[in-house]
Short mmCIF file of C-alpha atoms and ligand atoms in Angstrom, two decimals:
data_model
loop_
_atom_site.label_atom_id
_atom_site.label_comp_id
_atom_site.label_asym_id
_atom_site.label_seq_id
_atom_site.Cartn_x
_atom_site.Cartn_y
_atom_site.Cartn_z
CA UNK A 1 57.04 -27.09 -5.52
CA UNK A 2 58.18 -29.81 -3.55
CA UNK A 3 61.66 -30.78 -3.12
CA UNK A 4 63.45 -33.88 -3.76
CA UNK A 5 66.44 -34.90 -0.86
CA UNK A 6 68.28 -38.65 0.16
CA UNK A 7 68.34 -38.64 3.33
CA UNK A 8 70.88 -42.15 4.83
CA UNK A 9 70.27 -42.53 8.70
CA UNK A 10 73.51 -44.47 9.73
CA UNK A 11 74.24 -46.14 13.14
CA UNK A 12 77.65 -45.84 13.80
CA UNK A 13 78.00 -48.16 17.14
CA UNK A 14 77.65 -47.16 20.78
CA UNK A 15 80.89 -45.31 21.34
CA UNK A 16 84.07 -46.29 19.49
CA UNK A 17 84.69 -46.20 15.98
CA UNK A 18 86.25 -49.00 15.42
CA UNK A 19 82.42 -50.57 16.07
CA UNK A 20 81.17 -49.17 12.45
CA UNK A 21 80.48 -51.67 9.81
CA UNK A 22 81.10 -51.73 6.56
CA UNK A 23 78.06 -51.21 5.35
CA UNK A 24 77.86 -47.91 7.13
CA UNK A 25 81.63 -46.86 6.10
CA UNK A 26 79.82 -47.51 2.36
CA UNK A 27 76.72 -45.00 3.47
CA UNK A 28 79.34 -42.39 5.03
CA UNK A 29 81.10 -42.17 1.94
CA UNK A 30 77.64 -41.52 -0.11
CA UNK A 31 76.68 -38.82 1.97
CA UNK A 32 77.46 -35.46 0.93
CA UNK A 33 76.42 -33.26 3.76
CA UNK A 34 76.40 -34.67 7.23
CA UNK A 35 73.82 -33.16 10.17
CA UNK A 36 74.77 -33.56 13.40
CA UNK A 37 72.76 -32.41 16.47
CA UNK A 38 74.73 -30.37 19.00
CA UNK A 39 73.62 -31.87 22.81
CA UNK A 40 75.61 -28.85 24.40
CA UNK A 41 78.65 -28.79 26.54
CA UNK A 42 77.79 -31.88 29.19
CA UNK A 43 77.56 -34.22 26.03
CA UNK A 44 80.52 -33.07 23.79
CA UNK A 45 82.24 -35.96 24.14
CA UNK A 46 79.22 -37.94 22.33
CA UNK A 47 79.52 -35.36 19.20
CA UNK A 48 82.90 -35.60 19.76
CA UNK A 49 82.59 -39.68 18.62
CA UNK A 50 80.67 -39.17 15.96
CA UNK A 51 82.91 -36.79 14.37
CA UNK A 52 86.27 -39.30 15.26
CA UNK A 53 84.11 -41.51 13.04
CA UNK A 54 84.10 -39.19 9.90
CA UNK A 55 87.84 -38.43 10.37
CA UNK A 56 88.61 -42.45 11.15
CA UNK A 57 86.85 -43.25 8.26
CA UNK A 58 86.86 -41.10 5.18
CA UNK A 59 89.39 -38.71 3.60
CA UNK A 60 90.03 -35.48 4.82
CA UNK A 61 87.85 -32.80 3.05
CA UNK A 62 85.84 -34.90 0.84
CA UNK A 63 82.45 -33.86 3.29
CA UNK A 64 80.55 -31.32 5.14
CA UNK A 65 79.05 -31.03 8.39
CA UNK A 66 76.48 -29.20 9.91
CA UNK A 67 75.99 -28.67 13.54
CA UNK A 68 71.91 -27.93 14.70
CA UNK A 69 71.71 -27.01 18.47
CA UNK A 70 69.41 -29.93 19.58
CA UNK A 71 66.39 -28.31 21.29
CA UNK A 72 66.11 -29.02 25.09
CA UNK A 73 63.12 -30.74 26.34
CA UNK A 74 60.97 -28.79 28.99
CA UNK A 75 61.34 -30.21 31.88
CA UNK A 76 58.25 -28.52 33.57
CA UNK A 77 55.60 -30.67 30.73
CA UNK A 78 54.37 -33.68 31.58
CA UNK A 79 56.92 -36.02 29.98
CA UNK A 80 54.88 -37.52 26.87
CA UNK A 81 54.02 -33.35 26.14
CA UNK A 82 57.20 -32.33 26.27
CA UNK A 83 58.90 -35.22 24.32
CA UNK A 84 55.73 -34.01 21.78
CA UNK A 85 57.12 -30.89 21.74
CA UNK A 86 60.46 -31.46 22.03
CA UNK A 87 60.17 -33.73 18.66
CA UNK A 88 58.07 -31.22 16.95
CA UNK A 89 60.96 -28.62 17.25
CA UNK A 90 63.44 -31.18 16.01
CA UNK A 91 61.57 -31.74 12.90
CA UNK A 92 60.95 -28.22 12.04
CA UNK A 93 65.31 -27.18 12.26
CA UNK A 94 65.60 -30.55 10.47
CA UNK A 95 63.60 -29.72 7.76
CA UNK A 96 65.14 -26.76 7.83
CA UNK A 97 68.39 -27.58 7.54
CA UNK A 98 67.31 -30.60 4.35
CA UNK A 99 66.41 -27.69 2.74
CA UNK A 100 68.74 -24.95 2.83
CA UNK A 101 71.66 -26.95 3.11
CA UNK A 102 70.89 -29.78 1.26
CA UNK A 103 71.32 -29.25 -2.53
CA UNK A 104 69.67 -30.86 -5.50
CA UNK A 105 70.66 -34.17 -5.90
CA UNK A 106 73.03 -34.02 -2.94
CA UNK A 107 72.43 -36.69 -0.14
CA UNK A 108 72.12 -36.08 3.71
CA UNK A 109 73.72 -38.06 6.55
CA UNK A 110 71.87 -38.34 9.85
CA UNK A 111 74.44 -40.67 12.28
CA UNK A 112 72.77 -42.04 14.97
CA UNK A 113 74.52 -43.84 18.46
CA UNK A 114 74.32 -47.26 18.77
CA UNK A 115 71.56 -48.48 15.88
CA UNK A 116 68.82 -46.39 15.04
CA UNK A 117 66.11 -49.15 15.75
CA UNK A 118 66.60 -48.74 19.30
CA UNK A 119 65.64 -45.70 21.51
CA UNK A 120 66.28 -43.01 19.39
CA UNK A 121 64.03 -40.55 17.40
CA UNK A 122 65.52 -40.15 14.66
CA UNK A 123 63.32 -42.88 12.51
CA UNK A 124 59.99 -40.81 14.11
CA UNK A 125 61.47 -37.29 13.12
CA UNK A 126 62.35 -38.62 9.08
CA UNK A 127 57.94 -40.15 9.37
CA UNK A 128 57.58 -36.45 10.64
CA UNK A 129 59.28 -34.65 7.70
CA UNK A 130 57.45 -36.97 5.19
CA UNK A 131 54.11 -36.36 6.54
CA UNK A 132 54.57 -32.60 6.19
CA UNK A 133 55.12 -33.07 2.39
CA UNK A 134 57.39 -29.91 1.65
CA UNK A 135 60.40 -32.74 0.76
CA UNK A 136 59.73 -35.76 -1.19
CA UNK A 137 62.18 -37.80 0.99
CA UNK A 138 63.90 -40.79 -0.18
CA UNK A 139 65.54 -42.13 2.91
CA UNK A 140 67.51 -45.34 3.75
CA UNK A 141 68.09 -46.94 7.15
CA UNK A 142 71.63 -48.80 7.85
CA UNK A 143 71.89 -50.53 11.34
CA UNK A 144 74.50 -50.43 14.04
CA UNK A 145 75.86 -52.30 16.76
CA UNK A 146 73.29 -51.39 19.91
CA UNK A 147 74.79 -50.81 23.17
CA UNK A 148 72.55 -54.01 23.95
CA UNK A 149 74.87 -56.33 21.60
CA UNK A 150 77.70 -54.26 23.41
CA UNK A 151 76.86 -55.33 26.59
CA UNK A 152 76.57 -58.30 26.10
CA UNK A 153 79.58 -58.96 24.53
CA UNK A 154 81.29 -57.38 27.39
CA UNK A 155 80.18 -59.93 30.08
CA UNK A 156 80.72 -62.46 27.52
CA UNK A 157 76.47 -63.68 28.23
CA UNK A 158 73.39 -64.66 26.22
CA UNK A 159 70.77 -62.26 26.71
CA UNK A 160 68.20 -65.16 26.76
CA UNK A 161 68.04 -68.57 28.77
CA UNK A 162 67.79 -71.36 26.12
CA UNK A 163 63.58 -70.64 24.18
CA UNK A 164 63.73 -67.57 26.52
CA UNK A 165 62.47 -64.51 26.09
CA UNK A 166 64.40 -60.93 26.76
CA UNK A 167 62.65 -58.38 27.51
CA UNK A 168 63.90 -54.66 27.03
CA UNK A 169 62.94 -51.12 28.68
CA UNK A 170 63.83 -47.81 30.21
CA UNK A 171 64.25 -47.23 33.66
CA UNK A 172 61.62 -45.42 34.04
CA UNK A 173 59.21 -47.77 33.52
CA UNK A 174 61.44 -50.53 35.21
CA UNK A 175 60.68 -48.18 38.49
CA UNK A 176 57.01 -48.15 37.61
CA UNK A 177 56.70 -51.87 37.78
CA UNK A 178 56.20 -52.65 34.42
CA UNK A 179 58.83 -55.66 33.93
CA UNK A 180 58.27 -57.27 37.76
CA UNK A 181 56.87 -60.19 36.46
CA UNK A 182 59.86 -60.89 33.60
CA UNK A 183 63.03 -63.09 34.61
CA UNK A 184 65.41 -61.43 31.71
CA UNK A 185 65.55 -57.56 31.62
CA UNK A 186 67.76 -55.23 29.85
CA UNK A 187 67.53 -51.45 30.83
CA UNK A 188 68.95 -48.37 29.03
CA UNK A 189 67.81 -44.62 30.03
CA UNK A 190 68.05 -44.95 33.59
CA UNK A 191 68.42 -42.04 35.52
CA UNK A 192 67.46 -43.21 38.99
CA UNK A 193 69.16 -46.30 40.08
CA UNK A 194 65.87 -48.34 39.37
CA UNK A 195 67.43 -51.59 39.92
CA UNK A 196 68.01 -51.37 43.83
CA UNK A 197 64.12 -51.98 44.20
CA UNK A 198 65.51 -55.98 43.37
CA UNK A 199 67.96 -55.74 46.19
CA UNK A 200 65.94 -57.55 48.43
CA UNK A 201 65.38 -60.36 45.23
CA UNK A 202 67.14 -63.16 43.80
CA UNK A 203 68.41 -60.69 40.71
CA UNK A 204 72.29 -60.94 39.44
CA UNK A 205 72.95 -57.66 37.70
CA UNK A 206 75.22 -57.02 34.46
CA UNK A 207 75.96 -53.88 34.61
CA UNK A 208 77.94 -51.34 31.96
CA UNK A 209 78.91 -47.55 31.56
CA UNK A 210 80.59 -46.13 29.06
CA UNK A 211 80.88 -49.29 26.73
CA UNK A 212 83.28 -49.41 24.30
CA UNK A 213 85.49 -46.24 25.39
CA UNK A 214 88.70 -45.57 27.35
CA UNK A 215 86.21 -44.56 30.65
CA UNK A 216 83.85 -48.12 30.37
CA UNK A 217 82.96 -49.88 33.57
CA UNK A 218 81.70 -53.04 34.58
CA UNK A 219 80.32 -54.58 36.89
CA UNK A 220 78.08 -57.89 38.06
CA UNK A 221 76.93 -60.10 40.60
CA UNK A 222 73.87 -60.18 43.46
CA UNK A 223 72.11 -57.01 43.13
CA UNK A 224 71.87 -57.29 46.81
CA UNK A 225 75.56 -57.52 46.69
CA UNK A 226 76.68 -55.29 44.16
CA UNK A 227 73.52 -52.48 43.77
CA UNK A 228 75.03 -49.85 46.86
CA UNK A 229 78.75 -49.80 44.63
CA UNK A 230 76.93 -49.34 41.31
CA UNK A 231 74.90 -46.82 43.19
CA UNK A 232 78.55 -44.96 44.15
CA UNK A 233 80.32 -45.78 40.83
CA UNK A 234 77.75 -44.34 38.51
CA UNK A 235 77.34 -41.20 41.45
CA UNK A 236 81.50 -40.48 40.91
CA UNK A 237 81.49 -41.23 37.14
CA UNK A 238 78.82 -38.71 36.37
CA UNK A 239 80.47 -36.09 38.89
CA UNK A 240 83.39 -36.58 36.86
CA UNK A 241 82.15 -36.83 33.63
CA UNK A 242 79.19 -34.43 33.26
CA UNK A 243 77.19 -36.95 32.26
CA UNK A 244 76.59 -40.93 32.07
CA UNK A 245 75.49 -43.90 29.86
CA UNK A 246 74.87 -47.10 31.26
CA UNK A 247 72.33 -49.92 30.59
CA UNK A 248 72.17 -53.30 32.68
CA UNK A 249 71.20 -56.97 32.54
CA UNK A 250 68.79 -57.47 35.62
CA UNK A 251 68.44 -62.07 35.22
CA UNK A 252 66.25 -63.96 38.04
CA UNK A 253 68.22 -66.48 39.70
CA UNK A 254 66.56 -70.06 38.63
CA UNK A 255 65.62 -72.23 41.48
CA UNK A 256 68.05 -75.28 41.93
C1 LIG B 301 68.99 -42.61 23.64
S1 LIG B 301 69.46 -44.26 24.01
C2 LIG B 301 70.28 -44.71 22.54
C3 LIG B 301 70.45 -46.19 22.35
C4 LIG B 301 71.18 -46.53 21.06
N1 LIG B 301 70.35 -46.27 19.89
C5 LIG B 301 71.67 -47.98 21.02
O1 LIG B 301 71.41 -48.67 20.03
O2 LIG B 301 72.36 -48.37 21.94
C6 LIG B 301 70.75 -43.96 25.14
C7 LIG B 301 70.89 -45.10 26.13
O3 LIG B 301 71.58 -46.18 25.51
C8 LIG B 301 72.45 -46.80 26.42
N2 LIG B 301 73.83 -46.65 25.89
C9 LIG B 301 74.16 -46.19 24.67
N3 LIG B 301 75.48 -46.26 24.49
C10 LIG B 301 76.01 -46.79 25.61
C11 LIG B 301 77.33 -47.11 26.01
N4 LIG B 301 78.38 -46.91 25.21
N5 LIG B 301 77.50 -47.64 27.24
C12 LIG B 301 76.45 -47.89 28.06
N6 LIG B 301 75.18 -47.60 27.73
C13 LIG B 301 74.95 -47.06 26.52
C14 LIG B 301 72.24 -46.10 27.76
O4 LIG B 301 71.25 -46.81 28.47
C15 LIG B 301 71.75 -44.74 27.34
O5 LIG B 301 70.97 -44.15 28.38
#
């Protein structure tokens, strides 16, 4: 027999609470039992948010949450492998979880950093669980304010030059030389410091950690000029920290 679950995947904003709409304070009080993936120690403070966001914004008692350890990719697969696996063990506790925890009729909550449109897995996972067929799932999607829209904001800029175009990636691939030809670049998920390969270019850099909380940093200017003390602040932050989030603006300097 197949079972029936609502599943509401809610973007809550990229780190403070007071960043939720009110379209998802609306979805958090229709859910019923609320899932929330466990990154381990180094990344408390991110499941840590999302719970300030439950107690900020509905009454005490009136939900349920359940905490899944989130698998850990291996490191040792090639990267596209072991994000295959990686997801594959994801959607097997999730479905799991929709179905022993989950009861008749009841809804689920999935909250998701930032909005869920934007590098995160969560929309692939719920496609996962609905091609497997053992839960009819009836799931809704409500958006949240990116850490793009958050940066920006921050450095008071337009992402785009007037008919522009913006282009957006990881820093991964900005290291692999994907965006060298693009004037406009936003990058999240960099682990490497990709933007010092534009020192020697005319790049200004808007840079960002931490957005929206008590520990944010910013910084911008030449990336010639700036890169080396990004380079040291985002060293010291994530010595401090455990861990770091940052994304950047990298915008080509137009000729005279
Ligand atoms: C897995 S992605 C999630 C993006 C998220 N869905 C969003 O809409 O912002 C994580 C990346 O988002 C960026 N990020 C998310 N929140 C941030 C914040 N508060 N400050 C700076 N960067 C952030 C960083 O580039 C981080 O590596």
């Amino acid at each position: 027999m197949v079972l029936a679950r609502r599943l509401l995947v809610i973007g809550v904003g990229a780190g403070n609470p007071d960043l939720v709409t009110v379209q998802a304070v609306a979805a958090l009080r229709a859910v019923d039992v609320f899932v929330v993936l466990d990154k381990g120690d180094a990344k408390a403070d991110l499941v840590a948010v999302r719970t300030e966001v439950l107690s900020r914004h509905l009454p005490a008692g009136s939900y349920r949450i359940v905490e899944l350890p989130d698998p850990v990719r291996d490191p040792d697969l090639p990267y596209a492998e072991g994000v295959r696996a990686w997801h594959g063990e994801r959607v097997e506790l999730l479905e799991r979880l929709l179905v022993d925890e989950v009861g008749d009729g009841q809804c689920a909550g999935l909250l998701v950093w930032g909005d869920p449109s934007l590098y995160d897995s969560t929309l692939r996972l719920v496609d996962q669980i609905r091609q497997r067929g053992v839960i009819d799932l009836d799931h809704q999607v409500v958006p949240g304010i990116s850490s793009v829209s958050l940066l920006a904001a921050r450095h008071r800029i337009t992402l785009n030059r007037i008919g522009g175009a913006v282009h957006v990636t990881t820093g991964r691939a900005l290291a692999a030389g994907t965006a060298d030809d693009q004037d406009d670049i936003v990058v999240m998920l960099d682990a490497g410091n990709s933007f010092t390969r534009f020192a020697a270019e005319p790049f200004e850099i808007y840079w960002g950690a931490y957005l929206g909380t008590p520990d944010e940093i910013l910084v911008s200017g030449p990336v010639g000029e700036v890169g080396s003390e990004i380079v040291r602040l985002r060293a010291a932050a994530r010595a401090r920290k455990g861990w770091i989030f940052d994304i950047y603006l990298l915008r080509r300097r137009q000729p005279d």
